[in-house]
Short mmCIF file of N, CA and C in Angstrom, two decimals:
data_model
loop_
_atom_site.label_atom_id
_atom_site.label_comp_id
_atom_site.label_asym_id
_atom_site.label_seq_id
_atom_site.Cartn_x
_atom_site.Cartn_y
_atom_site.Cartn_z
N UNK A 13 44.53 -17.42 -9.93
CA UNK A 13 43.92 -18.67 -9.21
C UNK A 13 42.48 -18.15 -8.74
N UNK A 14 41.67 -19.49 -8.65
CA UNK A 14 40.38 -19.04 -8.09
C UNK A 14 40.07 -20.40 -7.21
N UNK A 15 39.70 -20.06 -5.95
CA UNK A 15 39.45 -21.24 -4.98
C UNK A 15 37.99 -21.34 -4.77
N UNK A 16 37.50 -22.58 -4.76
CA UNK A 16 36.03 -22.89 -4.71
C UNK A 16 35.83 -23.76 -3.44
N UNK A 17 34.83 -23.34 -2.62
CA UNK A 17 34.63 -24.22 -1.36
C UNK A 17 33.13 -24.43 -1.27
N UNK A 18 32.82 -25.82 -1.58
CA UNK A 18 31.27 -26.25 -1.52
C UNK A 18 30.96 -26.51 -0.09
N UNK A 19 29.71 -26.26 0.37
CA UNK A 19 29.19 -26.66 1.62
C UNK A 19 27.68 -27.15 1.45
N UNK A 20 27.22 -27.59 2.48
CA UNK A 20 25.88 -27.92 2.61
C UNK A 20 25.35 -29.20 2.04
N UNK A 21 26.27 -30.16 1.76
CA UNK A 21 25.85 -31.39 1.45
C UNK A 21 25.55 -32.26 2.77
N UNK A 22 24.93 -33.41 2.58
CA UNK A 22 24.80 -34.36 3.63
C UNK A 22 23.68 -35.30 3.24
N UNK A 23 22.90 -35.76 4.34
CA UNK A 23 21.93 -36.81 4.04
C UNK A 23 20.55 -36.30 4.05
N UNK A 24 19.73 -36.59 3.04
CA UNK A 24 18.22 -36.16 3.02
C UNK A 24 17.52 -37.24 2.77
N UNK A 25 16.35 -37.22 3.04
CA UNK A 25 15.18 -38.32 2.82
C UNK A 25 14.63 -37.79 1.34
N UNK A 26 14.14 -38.77 0.72
CA UNK A 26 13.44 -38.42 -0.71
C UNK A 26 12.33 -37.60 -0.31
N UNK A 27 12.22 -36.64 -1.24
CA UNK A 27 11.19 -35.62 -0.96
C UNK A 27 11.69 -34.45 -0.33
N UNK A 28 12.75 -34.46 0.32
CA UNK A 28 13.33 -33.39 1.18
C UNK A 28 14.09 -32.44 0.44
N UNK A 29 14.79 -31.60 1.06
CA UNK A 29 15.56 -30.32 0.62
C UNK A 29 17.03 -30.39 1.08
N UNK A 30 17.68 -29.75 0.26
CA UNK A 30 19.31 -29.33 0.74
C UNK A 30 19.57 -28.18 -0.03
N UNK A 31 20.53 -27.34 0.52
CA UNK A 31 20.88 -26.25 0.00
C UNK A 31 22.39 -26.15 -0.16
N UNK A 32 22.97 -26.19 -1.31
CA UNK A 32 24.47 -26.04 -1.51
C UNK A 32 24.92 -24.74 -1.72
N UNK A 33 26.19 -24.60 -1.19
CA UNK A 33 26.70 -23.23 -1.26
C UNK A 33 28.20 -23.48 -1.80
N UNK A 34 28.62 -22.44 -2.69
CA UNK A 34 30.03 -22.48 -3.27
C UNK A 34 30.49 -21.15 -3.17
N UNK A 35 31.36 -20.95 -2.20
CA UNK A 35 32.02 -19.65 -2.00
C UNK A 35 33.39 -19.64 -2.67
N UNK A 36 33.57 -18.37 -3.41
CA UNK A 36 34.55 -18.24 -4.38
C UNK A 36 35.40 -17.20 -3.65
N UNK A 37 36.74 -17.37 -4.04
CA UNK A 37 37.72 -16.35 -3.58
C UNK A 37 38.96 -16.46 -4.71
N UNK A 38 39.88 -15.37 -4.77
CA UNK A 38 41.02 -15.39 -5.64
C UNK A 38 40.62 -14.38 -6.73
N UNK A 39 41.17 -14.56 -7.92
CA UNK A 39 41.12 -13.75 -9.04
C UNK A 39 39.72 -14.14 -9.76
N UNK A 40 38.85 -13.37 -9.55
CA UNK A 40 37.46 -13.53 -10.14
C UNK A 40 37.04 -12.69 -11.12
N UNK A 41 37.86 -11.92 -11.58
CA UNK A 41 37.67 -10.77 -12.63
C UNK A 41 36.91 -11.24 -14.09
N UNK A 42 37.33 -12.33 -14.43
CA UNK A 42 37.04 -12.95 -15.58
C UNK A 42 36.01 -13.91 -15.69
N UNK A 43 35.23 -14.37 -14.80
CA UNK A 43 34.14 -15.36 -14.70
C UNK A 43 33.16 -15.12 -15.79
N UNK A 44 32.90 -16.07 -16.48
CA UNK A 44 31.81 -15.94 -17.60
C UNK A 44 30.55 -16.80 -17.30
N UNK A 45 30.90 -17.85 -16.58
CA UNK A 45 29.61 -18.84 -16.18
C UNK A 45 29.98 -19.60 -15.01
N UNK A 46 29.06 -19.91 -14.27
CA UNK A 46 29.11 -20.54 -13.01
C UNK A 46 28.13 -21.68 -13.05
N UNK A 47 28.60 -22.85 -12.48
CA UNK A 47 27.69 -24.00 -12.33
C UNK A 47 27.97 -25.05 -11.48
N UNK A 48 27.17 -25.99 -11.55
CA UNK A 48 27.26 -27.16 -10.77
C UNK A 48 27.16 -28.38 -11.52
N UNK A 49 27.90 -29.28 -11.11
CA UNK A 49 28.01 -30.79 -11.84
C UNK A 49 27.80 -31.68 -10.68
N UNK A 50 27.61 -32.90 -11.08
CA UNK A 50 27.58 -34.14 -9.95
C UNK A 50 28.20 -35.36 -10.58
N UNK A 51 28.65 -36.14 -9.86
CA UNK A 51 29.09 -37.42 -10.39
C UNK A 51 28.57 -38.62 -9.21
N UNK A 52 27.91 -39.45 -9.74
CA UNK A 52 27.58 -40.71 -9.02
C UNK A 52 28.51 -41.73 -9.32
N UNK A 53 28.73 -42.55 -8.14
CA UNK A 53 29.57 -43.79 -8.44
C UNK A 53 29.48 -44.48 -9.66
N UNK A 54 30.56 -44.84 -10.47
CA UNK A 54 30.23 -45.43 -11.73
C UNK A 54 29.80 -44.77 -12.91
N UNK A 55 29.50 -43.43 -12.80
CA UNK A 55 28.98 -42.64 -13.56
C UNK A 55 29.93 -41.44 -13.94
N UNK A 56 29.68 -40.91 -15.15
CA UNK A 56 30.45 -39.78 -15.73
C UNK A 56 30.03 -38.47 -15.00
N UNK A 57 31.02 -37.54 -14.81
CA UNK A 57 30.36 -36.18 -14.29
C UNK A 57 29.35 -35.48 -15.21
N UNK A 58 28.19 -35.05 -14.68
CA UNK A 58 27.33 -34.33 -15.52
C UNK A 58 26.87 -33.08 -15.10
N UNK A 59 26.34 -32.30 -16.00
CA UNK A 59 26.19 -30.85 -15.65
C UNK A 59 24.61 -31.01 -14.86
N UNK A 60 24.53 -30.43 -13.82
CA UNK A 60 23.24 -30.24 -13.25
C UNK A 60 22.72 -28.96 -13.74
N UNK A 61 23.45 -27.78 -13.72
CA UNK A 61 22.86 -26.53 -14.09
C UNK A 61 23.97 -25.35 -14.02
N UNK A 62 23.66 -24.31 -14.79
CA UNK A 62 24.63 -23.32 -14.72
C UNK A 62 23.99 -21.93 -15.01
N UNK A 63 24.61 -20.94 -14.69
CA UNK A 63 24.15 -19.59 -14.57
C UNK A 63 25.26 -18.60 -15.34
N UNK A 64 24.82 -17.87 -16.32
CA UNK A 64 25.75 -16.76 -16.90
C UNK A 64 25.95 -15.49 -15.99
N UNK A 65 26.71 -14.72 -16.34
CA UNK A 65 26.97 -13.49 -15.67
C UNK A 65 25.59 -12.61 -15.80
N UNK A 66 24.89 -12.80 -16.95
CA UNK A 66 23.66 -12.11 -17.05
C UNK A 66 22.50 -12.61 -16.33
N UNK A 67 22.72 -13.73 -15.69
CA UNK A 67 21.78 -14.43 -15.02
C UNK A 67 20.83 -15.27 -15.54
N UNK A 68 21.24 -15.69 -16.83
CA UNK A 68 20.50 -16.89 -17.58
C UNK A 68 20.97 -18.14 -17.00
N UNK A 69 19.83 -18.98 -16.64
CA UNK A 69 20.09 -20.45 -15.98
C UNK A 69 19.81 -21.51 -16.99
N UNK A 70 20.44 -22.49 -16.96
CA UNK A 70 20.19 -23.65 -17.69
C UNK A 70 20.32 -24.79 -16.82
N UNK A 71 19.28 -25.91 -17.08
CA UNK A 71 19.28 -27.01 -16.07
C UNK A 71 19.26 -28.39 -17.05
N UNK A 72 19.75 -29.38 -16.41
CA UNK A 72 19.62 -30.75 -16.84
C UNK A 72 18.15 -31.07 -16.80
N UNK A 73 17.69 -31.85 -17.55
CA UNK A 73 16.20 -32.33 -17.73
C UNK A 73 15.90 -33.01 -16.52
N UNK A 74 16.78 -33.67 -15.89
CA UNK A 74 16.40 -34.30 -14.75
C UNK A 74 16.24 -33.63 -13.61
N UNK A 75 16.67 -32.49 -13.54
CA UNK A 75 16.47 -31.53 -12.33
C UNK A 75 15.58 -30.39 -12.48
N UNK A 76 15.02 -30.27 -13.73
CA UNK A 76 14.30 -28.95 -14.26
C UNK A 76 13.04 -28.96 -13.12
N UNK A 77 12.69 -27.97 -12.63
CA UNK A 77 11.44 -27.82 -11.62
C UNK A 77 11.90 -28.22 -10.27
N UNK A 78 12.95 -28.82 -10.00
CA UNK A 78 13.26 -29.15 -8.60
C UNK A 78 14.54 -28.45 -8.13
N UNK A 79 15.38 -28.15 -8.80
CA UNK A 79 16.59 -27.66 -8.49
C UNK A 79 16.60 -25.98 -9.04
N UNK A 80 17.19 -25.16 -8.18
CA UNK A 80 17.36 -23.81 -8.72
C UNK A 80 18.87 -23.25 -8.21
N UNK A 81 19.40 -22.53 -9.25
CA UNK A 81 20.74 -22.04 -8.90
C UNK A 81 20.43 -20.41 -8.85
N UNK A 82 21.20 -20.08 -7.89
CA UNK A 82 21.08 -18.59 -7.44
C UNK A 82 22.60 -18.25 -7.30
N UNK A 83 22.72 -16.69 -7.12
CA UNK A 83 24.03 -16.29 -6.78
C UNK A 83 24.06 -14.97 -5.83
N UNK A 84 25.14 -14.75 -5.51
CA UNK A 84 25.09 -13.66 -4.32
C UNK A 84 25.28 -12.27 -5.22
N UNK A 85 25.16 -11.20 -4.29
CA UNK A 85 25.28 -9.91 -5.11
C UNK A 85 26.60 -9.63 -5.71
N UNK A 86 27.49 -10.33 -5.40
CA UNK A 86 28.99 -9.98 -5.95
C UNK A 86 29.10 -10.71 -7.20
N UNK A 87 28.16 -11.81 -7.50
CA UNK A 87 28.02 -12.73 -8.60
C UNK A 87 29.36 -13.41 -8.80
N UNK A 88 29.92 -13.92 -7.62
CA UNK A 88 31.01 -14.70 -7.55
C UNK A 88 30.69 -16.17 -6.96
N UNK A 89 29.88 -16.09 -6.01
CA UNK A 89 29.43 -17.19 -5.22
C UNK A 89 28.11 -17.62 -5.59
N UNK A 90 27.84 -19.03 -5.67
CA UNK A 90 26.53 -19.43 -6.11
C UNK A 90 26.01 -20.39 -5.29
N UNK A 91 24.69 -20.72 -5.46
CA UNK A 91 23.88 -21.68 -4.50
C UNK A 91 23.15 -22.64 -5.37
N UNK A 92 22.75 -23.81 -4.83
CA UNK A 92 22.02 -24.85 -5.41
C UNK A 92 20.99 -25.18 -4.47
N UNK A 93 19.67 -24.74 -4.70
CA UNK A 93 18.56 -25.34 -3.93
C UNK A 93 17.95 -26.37 -4.59
N UNK A 94 17.98 -27.42 -3.71
CA UNK A 94 17.50 -28.72 -4.40
C UNK A 94 16.27 -29.24 -3.48
N UNK A 95 15.20 -29.29 -4.23
CA UNK A 95 13.84 -29.69 -3.57
C UNK A 95 13.51 -30.82 -4.19
N UNK A 96 12.57 -31.53 -3.50
CA UNK A 96 11.94 -32.83 -4.16
C UNK A 96 13.03 -33.88 -4.49
N UNK A 97 13.97 -34.09 -3.39
CA UNK A 97 14.97 -34.93 -3.77
C UNK A 97 14.64 -36.39 -4.05
N UNK A 98 15.36 -36.98 -4.85
CA UNK A 98 15.22 -38.40 -5.22
C UNK A 98 16.35 -39.18 -5.02
N UNK A 99 16.32 -40.50 -4.62
CA UNK A 99 17.58 -41.20 -4.39
C UNK A 99 18.52 -41.12 -5.67
N UNK A 100 18.01 -40.94 -6.94
CA UNK A 100 18.94 -40.91 -7.96
C UNK A 100 19.88 -39.33 -8.15
N UNK A 101 19.30 -38.72 -7.03
CA UNK A 101 20.19 -37.40 -6.95
C UNK A 101 21.50 -37.66 -6.20
N UNK A 102 21.60 -38.69 -5.58
CA UNK A 102 22.70 -38.93 -4.75
C UNK A 102 24.15 -38.83 -5.52
N UNK A 103 25.10 -38.13 -5.28
CA UNK A 103 26.24 -37.93 -5.98
C UNK A 103 27.16 -37.00 -5.17
N UNK A 104 28.54 -36.91 -5.67
CA UNK A 104 29.17 -35.82 -5.26
C UNK A 104 28.68 -34.67 -6.15
N UNK A 105 28.56 -33.51 -5.47
CA UNK A 105 28.34 -32.29 -6.23
C UNK A 105 29.56 -31.34 -6.25
N UNK A 106 29.95 -30.87 -7.44
CA UNK A 106 31.00 -29.92 -7.75
C UNK A 106 30.46 -28.49 -8.32
N UNK A 107 31.14 -27.52 -7.72
CA UNK A 107 30.99 -26.29 -8.15
C UNK A 107 31.98 -25.89 -9.17
N UNK A 108 31.62 -25.19 -10.24
CA UNK A 108 32.70 -24.84 -11.23
C UNK A 108 32.59 -23.37 -11.68
N UNK A 109 33.54 -22.70 -11.87
CA UNK A 109 33.41 -21.34 -12.51
C UNK A 109 34.23 -21.41 -13.81
N UNK A 110 33.77 -20.91 -14.78
CA UNK A 110 34.48 -20.78 -16.04
C UNK A 110 35.06 -19.48 -16.19
N UNK A 111 36.33 -19.30 -16.62
CA UNK A 111 36.93 -18.04 -16.69
C UNK A 111 37.57 -18.10 -18.16
N UNK A 112 38.14 -16.98 -18.54
CA UNK A 112 38.95 -16.85 -19.74
C UNK A 112 40.17 -17.72 -19.61
N UNK A 113 40.67 -17.97 -18.43
CA UNK A 113 41.78 -18.74 -18.16
C UNK A 113 41.54 -20.18 -18.00
N UNK A 114 40.28 -20.73 -18.01
CA UNK A 114 39.96 -22.01 -17.79
C UNK A 114 38.87 -22.16 -16.82
N UNK A 115 38.70 -23.34 -16.46
CA UNK A 115 37.62 -23.87 -15.68
C UNK A 115 38.21 -24.14 -14.17
N UNK A 116 37.63 -23.65 -13.17
CA UNK A 116 38.11 -24.03 -11.79
C UNK A 116 36.98 -24.77 -11.12
N UNK A 117 37.43 -25.79 -10.34
CA UNK A 117 36.48 -26.67 -9.63
C UNK A 117 36.59 -26.67 -8.09
N UNK A 118 35.54 -26.95 -7.60
CA UNK A 118 35.55 -27.17 -6.09
C UNK A 118 36.20 -28.52 -5.83
N UNK A 119 36.20 -28.97 -4.55
CA UNK A 119 36.59 -30.35 -4.07
C UNK A 119 35.32 -31.32 -4.03
N UNK A 120 34.00 -30.59 -4.03
CA UNK A 120 32.99 -31.47 -4.06
C UNK A 120 32.47 -31.63 -2.62
N UNK A 121 31.24 -31.94 -2.75
CA UNK A 121 30.36 -32.11 -1.56
C UNK A 121 29.37 -33.32 -1.67
N UNK A 122 29.39 -34.23 -0.81
CA UNK A 122 28.52 -35.47 -1.05
C UNK A 122 27.07 -35.16 -0.58
N UNK A 123 26.04 -35.56 -1.36
CA UNK A 123 24.72 -35.69 -1.20
C UNK A 123 24.32 -37.07 -1.32
N UNK A 124 23.47 -37.37 -0.22
CA UNK A 124 22.87 -38.60 -0.25
C UNK A 124 21.45 -38.69 0.09
N UNK A 125 20.72 -39.26 -0.77
CA UNK A 125 19.29 -39.15 -0.60
C UNK A 125 18.72 -40.68 -0.33
N UNK A 126 18.16 -40.81 0.75
CA UNK A 126 17.66 -42.12 1.06
C UNK A 126 16.17 -42.31 0.72
N UNK A 127 15.80 -43.48 0.41
CA UNK A 127 14.41 -43.72 -0.06
C UNK A 127 13.51 -44.04 1.07
#
C-alpha cells in the first residue's frame, strides 16, 4: 500500500501563490510517475502535471509557466508550486503516485482563488 497526504491548500487571491505538498509513505519501491490532478465542481478530474522518476516534467497547457512540480531527495514526495493563480485554478487538488501495482491517490486539498 501507498499512503499519500496532501497539504498546503487554502485561500489565495488572484495573482498570488500557494505551494502544495504530497507526503508519501508505505511501499514506494516501484513508483514510476508522480503527479497532481485537480477537479473543480461539475468538472472531470484533470491532469495538472506530472514528473517521471528521471525528473522529466509535463504540464497541462493551462498551467504551463505558472506551476512547477518538484520532488524531494528520496523521490517519493512531491510539491506543486503555484504562482500567478487565477480564479479558474479553484479546485480540489489530488496527488497521485503511479506504480506497477496501480495508481494511489491522496484525499485531496482544496485550493480557492478569489478574484
